Coordinates of C-alpha atoms in Angstrom, one line a residue:
M162 CA -29.9 3.3 13.2
P163 CA -26.5 4.8 14.0
T164 CA -25.6 8.2 12.5
Y165 CA -22.3 9.7 11.4
T166 CA -21.2 13.4 11.0
A167 CA -17.7 14.1 9.8
N168 CA -15.5 16.0 12.3
T169 CA -14.3 18.4 9.7
K170 CA -13.4 21.0 12.3
D171 CA -10.9 18.7 13.9
M172 CA -9.5 17.8 10.5
Q173 CA -9.0 21.4 9.6
F174 CA -7.2 21.9 12.9
V175 CA -4.8 19.1 12.2
L176 CA -4.2 20.2 8.6
H177 CA -3.7 23.9 9.3
D178 CA -2.9 24.5 12.9
V179 CA -0.7 21.4 13.4
L180 CA 0.7 20.4 10.0
N181 CA 0.5 24.0 8.5
V182 CA -0.1 22.4 5.1
S183 CA -0.7 25.7 3.3
S184 CA 2.9 26.8 4.0
A185 CA 4.6 23.4 3.6
G186 CA 6.1 24.4 0.3
L187 CA 5.4 21.1 -1.4
P188 CA 4.3 20.7 -5.0
G189 CA 0.5 20.5 -5.1
Y190 CA 0.2 22.1 -1.7
E191 CA 0.0 25.7 -3.0
D192 CA -3.8 25.6 -3.2
M193 CA -4.2 24.0 0.3
D194 CA -5.5 27.0 2.1
R195 CA -8.3 26.8 4.6
D196 CA -11.1 27.8 2.2
F197 CA -10.0 25.1 -0.3
T198 CA -9.7 22.3 2.1
E199 CA -12.9 23.3 3.8
A200 CA -14.8 23.1 0.5
V201 CA -13.4 19.7 -0.2
L202 CA -14.0 18.3 3.3
D203 CA -17.5 19.8 3.5
A204 CA -18.5 18.2 0.2
A205 CA -17.1 14.9 1.3
A206 CA -18.9 15.1 4.6
K207 CA -22.2 15.6 2.8
V208 CA -21.6 12.5 0.7
S209 CA -20.6 10.5 3.8
A210 CA -23.7 11.5 5.7
E211 CA -26.3 11.4 2.9
V212 CA -25.0 8.7 0.5
L213 CA -22.8 6.3 2.4
A214 CA -23.8 6.1 6.0
P215 CA -27.5 5.2 5.3
L216 CA -26.2 2.1 3.5
N217 CA -23.9 0.9 6.3
T218 CA -26.6 -1.1 8.1
V219 CA -28.0 -2.3 4.7
G220 CA -24.6 -3.7 3.7
D221 CA -24.2 -5.4 7.1
T222 CA -27.7 -7.1 7.1
E223 CA -27.9 -8.0 3.4
G224 CA -24.3 -8.9 2.6
C225 CA -23.2 -10.0 -0.8
V226 CA -24.7 -12.9 -2.8
L227 CA -23.0 -15.1 -5.5
E228 CA -25.5 -15.8 -8.3
N229 CA -24.6 -17.7 -11.4
G230 CA -20.9 -16.9 -11.0
V231 CA -21.5 -13.1 -10.4
V232 CA -21.4 -11.4 -7.0
R233 CA -24.4 -9.1 -6.3
T234 CA -23.7 -6.2 -3.9
P235 CA -26.2 -5.0 -1.3
T236 CA -29.2 -2.8 -2.2
G237 CA -28.2 0.8 -3.1
F238 CA -24.4 0.1 -3.4
D239 CA -24.6 0.5 -7.2
R240 CA -26.2 4.0 -7.0
A241 CA -23.7 5.1 -4.3
F242 CA -20.8 3.9 -6.3
A243 CA -22.1 5.8 -9.3
A244 CA -22.4 8.9 -7.2
M245 CA -18.8 8.5 -5.9
K246 CA -17.5 8.2 -9.5
E247 CA -19.6 11.2 -10.7
G248 CA -18.3 13.3 -7.9
G249 CA -14.7 12.5 -8.7
W250 CA -14.1 11.1 -5.3
T251 CA -12.2 8.0 -6.6
A252 CA -9.6 10.2 -8.3
L253 CA -8.6 12.8 -5.7
D254 CA -4.9 12.2 -5.5
C255 CA -4.4 10.3 -8.7
D256 CA -2.1 11.4 -11.5
P257 CA -3.8 14.0 -13.8
E258 CA -2.2 12.3 -16.8
Y259 CA -4.7 9.5 -16.3
G260 CA -7.7 11.5 -15.2
G261 CA -6.9 12.1 -11.6
Q262 CA -7.2 15.4 -9.8
G263 CA -3.6 15.4 -8.4
M264 CA -4.5 16.6 -4.9
P265 CA -2.1 15.8 -2.0
Y266 CA -2.3 12.4 -0.4
V267 CA -2.9 14.0 3.0
L268 CA -6.2 15.6 1.8
A269 CA -7.3 12.3 0.2
T270 CA -6.5 10.7 3.6
A271 CA -8.8 13.1 5.4
V272 CA -11.6 12.4 2.9
G273 CA -10.9 8.7 3.2
E274 CA -11.4 8.8 6.9
M275 CA -15.0 10.2 6.4
F276 CA -15.8 7.5 3.8
V277 CA -14.6 4.7 6.1
S278 CA -16.4 6.1 9.1
A279 CA -19.6 6.3 7.1
N280 CA -19.3 2.8 5.4
M281 CA -16.1 0.9 5.7
A282 CA -17.2 -2.1 3.6
F283 CA -18.4 0.0 0.7
N284 CA -15.3 2.2 0.7
M285 CA -13.1 -0.9 0.3
Y286 CA -14.2 -1.3 -3.4
Q287 CA -12.5 2.0 -4.3
G288 CA -9.8 1.8 -1.7
L289 CA -8.4 -1.4 -3.0
T290 CA -8.6 0.0 -6.6
H291 CA -6.4 2.9 -5.5
G292 CA -3.8 0.4 -4.2
A293 CA -3.8 -1.5 -7.5
Y294 CA -3.6 1.8 -9.4
S295 CA -0.5 2.8 -7.3
A296 CA 1.3 -0.5 -8.0
I297 CA 0.7 -0.2 -11.8
H298 CA 1.6 3.5 -11.7
A299 CA 4.8 2.8 -10.0
H300 CA 5.9 -0.4 -11.8
G301 CA 3.9 -0.6 -15.0
T302 CA 5.1 -0.1 -18.6
P303 CA 3.9 3.0 -20.4
E304 CA 1.5 0.7 -22.4
Q305 CA 0.2 -0.9 -19.2
K306 CA -0.4 2.5 -17.6
A307 CA -2.3 3.8 -20.7
K308 CA -4.4 0.7 -20.9
Y309 CA -5.5 0.3 -17.3
L310 CA -5.0 3.5 -15.3
P311 CA -7.6 5.9 -16.8
K312 CA -10.4 3.3 -16.2
M313 CA -9.1 2.5 -12.7
V314 CA -8.8 6.2 -11.7
S315 CA -12.5 6.7 -12.7
C316 CA -13.4 3.3 -11.1
D317 CA -15.1 2.2 -14.3
W318 CA -12.8 -0.7 -13.6
T319 CA -11.8 -1.7 -10.1
G320 CA -8.7 -3.5 -8.7
T321 CA -7.7 -6.1 -6.2
M322 CA -4.6 -7.6 -4.7
N323 CA -4.2 -11.4 -4.6
L324 CA -1.7 -12.8 -2.1
T325 CA -3.1 -15.4 0.3
E326 CA -3.6 -19.0 -0.6
P327 CA -5.4 -21.7 1.5
H328 CA -2.1 -23.1 2.9
C329 CA -0.1 -19.8 3.1
G330 CA -0.7 -16.3 4.3
T331 CA 2.2 -14.6 6.0
D332 CA 4.7 -17.2 4.6
L333 CA 4.2 -16.3 0.9
G334 CA 7.3 -18.4 0.0
M335 CA 5.0 -21.5 0.2
M336 CA 2.9 -20.1 -2.7
R337 CA 1.7 -22.6 -5.3
T338 CA 0.1 -20.4 -7.9
K339 CA 2.0 -20.9 -11.1
A340 CA 2.7 -18.5 -14.1
E341 CA 3.7 -20.3 -17.3
P342 CA 5.3 -18.0 -20.0
Q343 CA 3.6 -17.9 -23.4
A344 CA 5.1 -17.1 -26.8
D345 CA 3.3 -13.8 -27.0
G346 CA 4.9 -12.5 -23.8
S347 CA 1.9 -13.2 -21.6
Y348 CA 1.6 -15.8 -18.9
K349 CA -1.0 -18.5 -18.0
I350 CA -1.9 -18.1 -14.3
T351 CA -3.2 -21.2 -12.5
G352 CA -4.0 -21.4 -8.8
Q353 CA -6.4 -20.4 -6.0
K354 CA -6.4 -17.3 -3.9
I355 CA -8.5 -16.7 -0.8
F356 CA -9.6 -13.7 1.3
I357 CA -9.7 -11.5 -1.8
S358 CA -11.6 -8.3 -0.9
A359 CA -13.8 -7.0 -3.7
G360 CA -12.8 -10.1 -5.7
D361 CA -15.9 -9.9 -7.7
H362 CA -19.0 -7.6 -7.8
D363 CA -21.5 -5.8 -10.0
L364 CA -20.2 -2.2 -9.5
A365 CA -17.7 -2.0 -12.4
E366 CA -17.4 -3.2 -16.0
N367 CA -14.1 -4.9 -15.3
I368 CA -11.9 -6.0 -12.4
I369 CA -8.1 -5.8 -12.7
H370 CA -6.6 -8.4 -10.4
L371 CA -2.9 -8.1 -9.3
V372 CA -1.8 -11.7 -8.6
L373 CA 1.3 -13.0 -7.1
A374 CA 2.5 -16.2 -8.7
K375 CA 5.7 -18.2 -9.3
A376 CA 7.2 -18.2 -12.8
P377 CA 9.9 -20.7 -13.8
G378 CA 13.5 -20.0 -12.9
G379 CA 12.8 -18.0 -9.8
G380 CA 13.9 -20.4 -7.2
E381 CA 12.4 -21.2 -3.8
G382 CA 10.9 -18.8 -1.3
T383 CA 9.7 -15.3 -2.0
K384 CA 12.6 -14.6 -4.4
G385 CA 10.8 -16.6 -7.0
I386 CA 7.6 -14.6 -6.8
S387 CA 6.4 -12.3 -9.6
L388 CA 3.4 -10.0 -9.9
F389 CA 0.9 -10.2 -12.7
I390 CA -2.0 -8.1 -14.1
V391 CA -4.9 -10.5 -14.7
P392 CA -8.1 -8.7 -15.8
K393 CA -11.5 -10.3 -15.4
F394 CA -12.2 -9.4 -19.0
L395 CA -9.4 -9.2 -21.5
V396 CA -8.8 -5.7 -22.8
N397 CA -8.5 -5.2 -26.6
D398 CA -5.9 -2.9 -28.1
D399 CA -8.5 -0.1 -28.6
G400 CA -9.5 -0.3 -24.9
S401 CA -12.7 -2.2 -25.4
L402 CA -13.5 -5.3 -23.4
G403 CA -12.9 -8.6 -25.0
D404 CA -13.4 -12.2 -23.9
R405 CA -13.9 -13.3 -20.3
N406 CA -10.6 -14.5 -18.7
P407 CA -10.8 -17.9 -17.0
V408 CA -11.0 -16.3 -13.6
S409 CA -13.9 -17.3 -11.4
V410 CA -15.3 -17.0 -7.9
G411 CA -15.3 -20.2 -5.9
K412 CA -17.4 -18.8 -3.1
I413 CA -18.0 -15.7 -0.9
E414 CA -16.5 -16.0 2.6
E415 CA -18.9 -15.9 5.5
K416 CA -17.3 -13.3 7.8
M417 CA -17.6 -11.7 11.2
G418 CA -18.0 -8.2 9.7
I419 CA -17.6 -6.0 6.6
H420 CA -20.5 -8.0 5.1
G421 CA -21.1 -5.4 2.4
N422 CA -17.7 -6.2 0.8
S423 CA -17.4 -9.3 -1.2
T424 CA -14.5 -11.4 0.2
C425 CA -14.0 -14.1 -2.4
V426 CA -12.2 -17.3 -3.1
M427 CA -10.7 -16.7 -6.6
N428 CA -9.9 -19.5 -9.0
Y429 CA -7.4 -18.9 -11.8
D430 CA -7.6 -21.7 -14.4
G431 CA -5.0 -20.8 -17.0
A432 CA -6.0 -17.2 -16.9
T433 CA -4.0 -14.8 -19.1
G434 CA -1.8 -12.4 -17.2
W435 CA 0.9 -9.9 -17.9
L436 CA 4.1 -9.3 -15.8
L437 CA 4.0 -6.2 -13.7
G438 CA 7.5 -4.9 -12.9
D439 CA 10.5 -7.2 -13.0
L440 CA 10.4 -10.9 -13.2
H441 CA 10.9 -12.6 -9.8
K442 CA 10.6 -9.2 -8.1
G443 CA 6.9 -9.4 -7.4
M444 CA 7.2 -8.7 -3.7
R445 CA 8.9 -5.3 -4.3
A446 CA 6.0 -4.3 -6.6
M447 CA 3.4 -5.7 -4.3
F448 CA 4.8 -3.8 -1.4
T449 CA 3.9 -0.6 -3.2
M450 CA 0.3 -1.6 -2.6
M451 CA 1.0 -3.1 0.9
N452 CA 2.6 0.0 2.4
E453 CA -0.2 2.3 1.2
A454 CA -2.8 -0.3 2.3
R455 CA -1.3 -0.6 5.7
L456 CA -1.6 3.1 6.4
G457 CA -5.1 2.9 5.0
V458 CA -5.9 0.0 7.4
G459 CA -4.6 2.0 10.3
L460 CA -7.0 4.7 9.2
Q461 CA -9.8 2.2 9.1
G462 CA -9.0 1.1 12.7
Y463 CA -9.7 4.6 14.1
A464 CA -12.2 5.7 11.5
V465 CA -14.7 3.0 12.4
A466 CA -14.1 3.8 16.1
E467 CA -14.8 7.4 15.4
A468 CA -18.3 6.6 14.2
A469 CA -18.8 4.3 17.2
Y470 CA -17.7 7.1 19.6
Q471 CA -20.1 9.6 18.1
N472 CA -23.0 7.4 18.7
A473 CA -21.9 6.4 22.2
L474 CA -21.5 10.1 23.1
A475 CA -25.0 10.9 21.9
Y476 CA -26.4 7.9 23.8
A477 CA -24.5 9.0 27.0
K478 CA -26.0 12.4 26.8
D479 CA -29.5 11.1 26.2
R480 CA -29.8 8.0 28.3
L481 CA -31.1 8.6 31.8
Q482 CA -29.6 6.3 34.4
G483 CA -29.0 7.0 38.1
R484 CA -28.0 10.2 39.9
A485 CA -24.7 12.0 39.9
V486 CA -22.9 11.2 43.2
T487 CA -22.4 15.0 43.8
G488 CA -26.1 15.7 43.4
A489 CA -28.8 15.6 40.8
E490 CA -27.9 17.4 37.5
N491 CA -31.2 16.8 35.9
P492 CA -33.5 17.5 38.9
N493 CA -36.7 17.8 36.7
G494 CA -36.2 14.3 35.3
P495 CA -36.4 10.8 36.8
A496 CA -32.6 10.4 36.6
D497 CA -29.4 12.0 35.3
P498 CA -27.9 11.3 31.9
L499 CA -25.1 8.7 31.7
I500 CA -22.5 11.3 30.9
V501 CA -22.5 12.7 34.5
H502 CA -21.0 9.5 35.9
P503 CA -17.1 9.5 36.2
D504 CA -16.7 6.0 34.8
I505 CA -18.6 6.9 31.7
R506 CA -16.5 10.1 31.4
R507 CA -13.4 8.0 31.7
N508 CA -14.6 5.7 28.9
L509 CA -15.5 8.6 26.6
M510 CA -12.3 10.4 27.4
D511 CA -10.3 7.3 26.5
Q512 CA -12.1 7.2 23.2
K513 CA -11.8 10.9 22.4
A514 CA -8.1 11.2 23.4
F515 CA -7.2 8.2 21.3
L516 CA -9.2 9.2 18.2
E517 CA -8.0 12.7 18.0
G518 CA -4.4 11.6 18.5
A519 CA -4.8 8.8 15.9
R520 CA -6.2 11.3 13.4
A521 CA -3.2 13.6 13.8
F522 CA -0.8 10.6 13.6
T523 CA -2.3 9.3 10.4
F524 CA -2.5 12.8 8.7
W525 CA 1.2 13.3 9.7
G526 CA 2.0 9.9 8.1
A527 CA 0.2 10.9 4.9
H528 CA 2.0 14.2 4.9
L529 CA 5.4 12.4 5.2
I530 CA 4.4 10.3 2.2
D531 CA 3.6 13.5 0.3
R532 CA 7.1 14.9 1.3
G533 CA 8.7 11.7 0.0
H534 CA 6.8 11.5 -3.3
K535 CA 6.4 15.2 -4.2
A536 CA 9.7 16.5 -2.9
G537 CA 12.0 13.5 -3.0
D538 CA 12.6 13.8 0.8
A539 CA 14.5 10.6 1.7
A540 CA 14.3 11.3 5.4
A541 CA 10.5 11.5 5.2
E542 CA 10.4 8.3 3.2
G543 CA 12.5 6.5 5.9
L544 CA 10.5 7.9 8.7
V545 CA 7.1 6.8 7.3
G546 CA 8.6 3.4 6.5
L547 CA 9.5 3.1 10.2
M548 CA 6.1 4.3 11.2
T549 CA 4.0 2.1 8.9
P550 CA 3.8 -1.0 11.2
V551 CA 3.0 1.3 14.1
L552 CA 0.3 3.1 12.2
K553 CA -1.2 -0.2 11.1
G554 CA -0.7 -2.3 14.3
F555 CA -1.2 0.2 17.1
L556 CA -4.1 2.2 15.6
T557 CA -6.1 -1.0 14.7
D558 CA -5.5 -2.6 18.1
K559 CA -6.6 0.6 19.8
G560 CA -9.3 1.2 17.3
F561 CA -11.0 -2.1 18.0
E562 CA -10.6 -1.5 21.7
T563 CA -12.2 1.9 21.3
A564 CA -15.1 0.5 19.3
V565 CA -15.7 -2.1 22.0
A566 CA -15.5 0.7 24.6
A567 CA -18.2 2.7 22.7
Q568 CA -20.4 -0.4 22.7
Q569 CA -19.9 -0.7 26.5
V570 CA -21.5 2.8 27.0
Y571 CA -24.8 1.3 25.7
G572 CA -24.9 -1.5 28.3
G573 CA -27.2 -4.3 27.1
H574 CA -28.4 -2.2 24.2
G575 CA -24.8 -2.3 22.8
Y576 CA -25.2 -6.1 22.4
I577 CA -28.5 -5.8 20.5
E578 CA -28.1 -5.6 16.7
E579 CA -30.8 -2.9 16.2
W580 CA -28.6 -0.3 17.9
G581 CA -25.8 -0.9 15.4
M582 CA -22.9 -0.9 17.9
S583 CA -22.2 -4.6 17.2
Q584 CA -21.4 -3.8 13.6
F585 CA -18.7 -1.2 14.5
A586 CA -17.0 -3.8 16.7
R587 CA -17.3 -6.5 14.1
D588 CA -16.1 -4.3 11.2
A589 CA -13.2 -2.9 13.2
R590 CA -12.0 -6.4 14.2
I591 CA -10.7 -7.3 10.7
T592 CA -8.3 -4.4 10.7
M593 CA -6.1 -6.1 13.2
I594 CA -5.8 -9.1 10.9
Y595 CA -5.6 -8.2 7.2
E596 CA -2.8 -6.5 5.3
G597 CA -0.4 -8.3 7.7
A598 CA -1.6 -9.4 11.1
N599 CA -0.5 -7.1 13.9
G600 CA 1.9 -9.6 15.4
V601 CA 3.7 -9.6 12.0
Q602 CA 3.7 -5.8 12.0
A603 CA 5.5 -5.9 15.4
L604 CA 8.0 -8.3 14.1
D605 CA 8.6 -6.1 11.0
L606 CA 9.1 -3.1 13.3
V607 CA 11.6 -4.8 15.7
G608 CA 13.2 -7.2 13.3
R609 CA 13.6 -5.0 10.3
K610 CA 12.6 -1.3 10.7
L611 CA 14.6 -0.4 13.8
A612 CA 17.9 -1.5 12.2
Q613 CA 17.1 -0.2 8.7
D614 CA 19.8 2.1 7.2
G615 CA 21.9 1.6 10.3
G616 CA 19.1 2.7 12.6
K617 CA 19.2 6.3 11.4
H618 CA 15.4 6.6 11.1
V619 CA 14.6 5.6 14.6
M620 CA 17.4 7.8 15.9
A621 CA 15.9 10.7 13.8
F622 CA 12.6 10.0 15.5
F623 CA 14.2 10.2 19.0
E624 CA 15.9 13.5 18.0
M625 CA 12.5 14.8 16.7
V626 CA 10.9 14.0 20.1
K627 CA 13.8 15.6 22.0
A628 CA 13.6 18.8 19.8
E629 CA 9.8 19.0 20.4
C630 CA 10.3 18.9 24.2
K631 CA 13.2 21.4 24.1
A632 CA 11.2 23.8 22.0
H633 CA 8.8 24.4 24.9
E634 CA 11.3 24.8 27.7
G635 CA 10.2 27.6 30.0
D636 CA 6.5 27.4 29.0
E637 CA 4.7 26.2 32.1
R638 CA 1.5 25.5 30.2
M639 CA 3.4 22.8 28.2
K640 CA 5.0 21.0 31.1
P641 CA 2.3 18.4 31.4
F642 CA 3.0 17.4 27.8
T643 CA 6.8 17.7 27.6
D644 CA 7.5 16.1 31.0
A645 CA 5.3 13.1 30.2
L646 CA 6.7 12.9 26.7
K647 CA 10.3 12.9 27.9
V648 CA 9.6 10.0 30.3
A649 CA 7.9 8.0 27.6
S650 CA 10.6 8.6 25.1
K651 CA 13.3 7.5 27.5
Q652 CA 11.3 4.3 28.1
L653 CA 11.1 3.7 24.4
Q654 CA 14.9 4.2 24.1
A655 CA 15.5 1.9 27.0
A656 CA 13.4 -0.8 25.2
G657 CA 15.5 -0.3 22.1
M658 CA 18.7 -0.6 24.2
F659 CA 17.4 -3.9 25.7
F660 CA 17.0 -5.3 22.2
M661 CA 20.5 -4.2 21.2
Q662 CA 22.1 -5.8 24.3
N663 CA 20.1 -9.0 24.3
G664 CA 18.7 -9.6 20.8
M665 CA 21.8 -10.8 19.1
K666 CA 22.6 -13.5 21.6
N667 CA 19.0 -14.5 22.1
P668 CA 16.7 -13.4 19.3
N669 CA 13.6 -14.5 21.3
A670 CA 14.4 -11.8 23.8
A671 CA 13.6 -9.2 21.2
L672 CA 10.8 -11.0 19.4
S673 CA 9.0 -11.8 22.7
G674 CA 8.9 -8.0 23.4
S675 CA 8.1 -6.9 19.8
Y676 CA 4.3 -6.5 20.4
D677 CA 4.9 -4.4 23.5
F678 CA 7.5 -2.3 21.6
M679 CA 5.0 -1.6 18.9
H680 CA 2.5 -0.3 21.4
L681 CA 5.1 1.6 23.4
M682 CA 6.2 3.4 20.2
G683 CA 2.5 4.0 19.3
H684 CA 1.9 5.7 22.6
V685 CA 5.0 7.9 22.2
C686 CA 3.9 8.8 18.7
L687 CA 0.5 9.9 20.0
G688 CA 2.2 11.7 22.9
L689 CA 4.2 13.6 20.3
M690 CA 1.0 14.4 18.4
W691 CA -0.7 15.6 21.5
T692 CA 2.2 17.9 22.4
R693 CA 2.1 19.4 18.9
M694 CA -1.7 19.8 19.1
A695 CA -1.4 21.5 22.6
K696 CA 1.1 23.9 21.2
A697 CA -1.1 24.7 18.3
A698 CA -4.2 25.2 20.5
H699 CA -2.3 27.5 22.9
A700 CA -1.0 29.5 19.9
A701 CA -4.6 29.9 18.6
L702 CA -5.8 31.1 22.0
D703 CA -2.9 33.5 22.2
A704 CA -3.8 34.9 18.8
G705 CA -7.3 35.7 20.0
A706 CA -9.2 32.7 18.5
T707 CA -12.9 33.1 19.2
D708 CA -13.8 29.4 19.5
T709 CA -12.2 29.1 22.9
A710 CA -14.2 26.1 23.9
F711 CA -12.7 24.0 21.1
Y712 CA -9.1 24.9 21.8
E713 CA -9.5 24.7 25.6
G714 CA -11.1 21.3 25.1
K715 CA -8.3 20.2 22.9
I716 CA -5.7 21.1 25.6
A717 CA -7.7 19.3 28.3
T718 CA -8.1 16.2 26.1
G719 CA -4.4 16.2 25.5
R720 CA -3.6 16.5 29.2
Y721 CA -5.9 13.5 29.8
Y722 CA -3.9 11.4 27.3
M723 CA -0.6 12.4 28.8
A724 CA -1.8 11.7 32.3
R725 CA -3.9 8.6 31.8
Q726 CA -2.7 6.8 28.6
L727 CA 1.0 7.6 28.1
P728 CA 2.0 5.9 31.4
A729 CA 1.2 2.6 29.7
C730 CA 4.7 2.9 28.3
G731 CA 6.1 1.9 31.6
M732 CA 4.1 -1.3 31.6
H733 CA 5.2 -2.1 28.1
L734 CA 8.9 -1.5 29.0
A735 CA 8.6 -3.8 32.1
R736 CA 7.2 -6.6 29.9
I737 CA 10.0 -6.1 27.3
E738 CA 12.7 -6.2 30.0
S739 CA 11.3 -9.4 31.4
G740 CA 12.9 -11.0 28.3
A741 CA 12.0 -14.3 26.6
E742 CA 12.0 -16.6 29.6
P743 CA 8.4 -16.0 30.8
V744 CA 7.1 -16.3 27.2
M745 CA 9.1 -19.4 26.2
A746 CA 9.0 -21.2 29.6
L747 CA 6.5 -23.9 28.7
S748 CA 7.3 -26.8 26.4
V749 CA 4.8 -27.3 23.6
D750 CA 3.1 -30.2 25.4
Q751 CA 2.6 -28.0 28.5
F752 CA 0.1 -25.7 26.8

């Protein structure tokens, strides 16, 4: 069975050496010293290793079962969920007014990485609840907040988001679910939703569904969509549970992975719901959930790969196969361990360099969200909005690629279920699809985010990269980082210029290159993170840090990324500059 041990040391490095959270000056950050974050991370690591990870294979092999209209979760999930609630892990960054602990989002993100690495399918039950909590917290009336949020913060009640229908996913304007207004101010919701993660289960007393539907008078397309709170059980004025709402599970989807999470077809047969936010403005309210969910899915992409990498590394150190080309390194054994071979090293270095860069990128994104929410920093809000499709799309593409690379280290054993590597690859695969497929993320980045607010956010990012490089002029140790980052940044700017010069007269020229642009920008973001991490590692060594192996390893891993991974930017630019013609050359009947 695979194992997982949280990399709290690297998390502490990112939080304190790179992001300097304890001196960030943000509300709620005043207690974020090393001792405090170490205590939280160590406690979460223990839960991850002892409670969640042992159930990962159980969830994969047992899956969820629909019995008499109720979904039964895998063996042990109920006890684990109770332990999560008891430990307060469901409420880390939630509003204290509703029972939350009010910790920064960046710390909750670090904890979330551990829980996903240990058991992604299980963590989705509380993760989706947090998204629904955020939407109600941002858009609900005082009465709605008081009624639903305390129970959702504690996860006595869980939450879902209901968007997709059998005939429409990305194109929500085709939605058919209807909301009919009632005399008492409620609505009757009728329709069917599919792919609803944690749509039903036996872990909570109630499930609060957030459902997109069309109310009369909204017109066609997405402008007519509203968002509704539709509980599984109606909630009485005193907070007690009332009658069962006409909400039912049509079936549980048979999926490639995340078997431990109940992905349901949900039927709404005149179910009672209440408007959340403004009428016909449901997309705005739902995107409160979607933006948070997309950063969370980006985290899932690399967090599952982190667990896969840990097991591949252990296997490479233990498995004896062949001899090192430069001479036996295990002369007393029949063969040398896999890790002596250069191609295995290449594979593992690809994984390690991506994972540590992805962690820094994600924590930085969470820190920007904290800056926006806690300090009203509009620039931070704009920057993280620009980065959201990159965090989601790039990290999940590369996360799946990394999980497959980890599986490859095992050779044939990686293809055998008993070794567990198949589950990591299967679980990671969904992250590229849900919360907006990655092709849609690329279209959002190029079609909307680059030009948003007159392009000031992407220009601010270019200036940030330029300033980072300039800050290290004269430091020879940093040249492998700054020289490579300068080249990659110029390639990113050249791609943006190509879109500006060609996109208006031929939109396909921009859209054909959008996926490559998302990856190009992702590599530049990780190059920026590695430059900052190298700077922090050198500073620690200069200050006399005793753990020289860690910091020297960090610098060497960063140099690997800059030398071996960042040059992919040139390939992506060449593809972008080839324009639309190669992509659109065939007629439909020539495919």
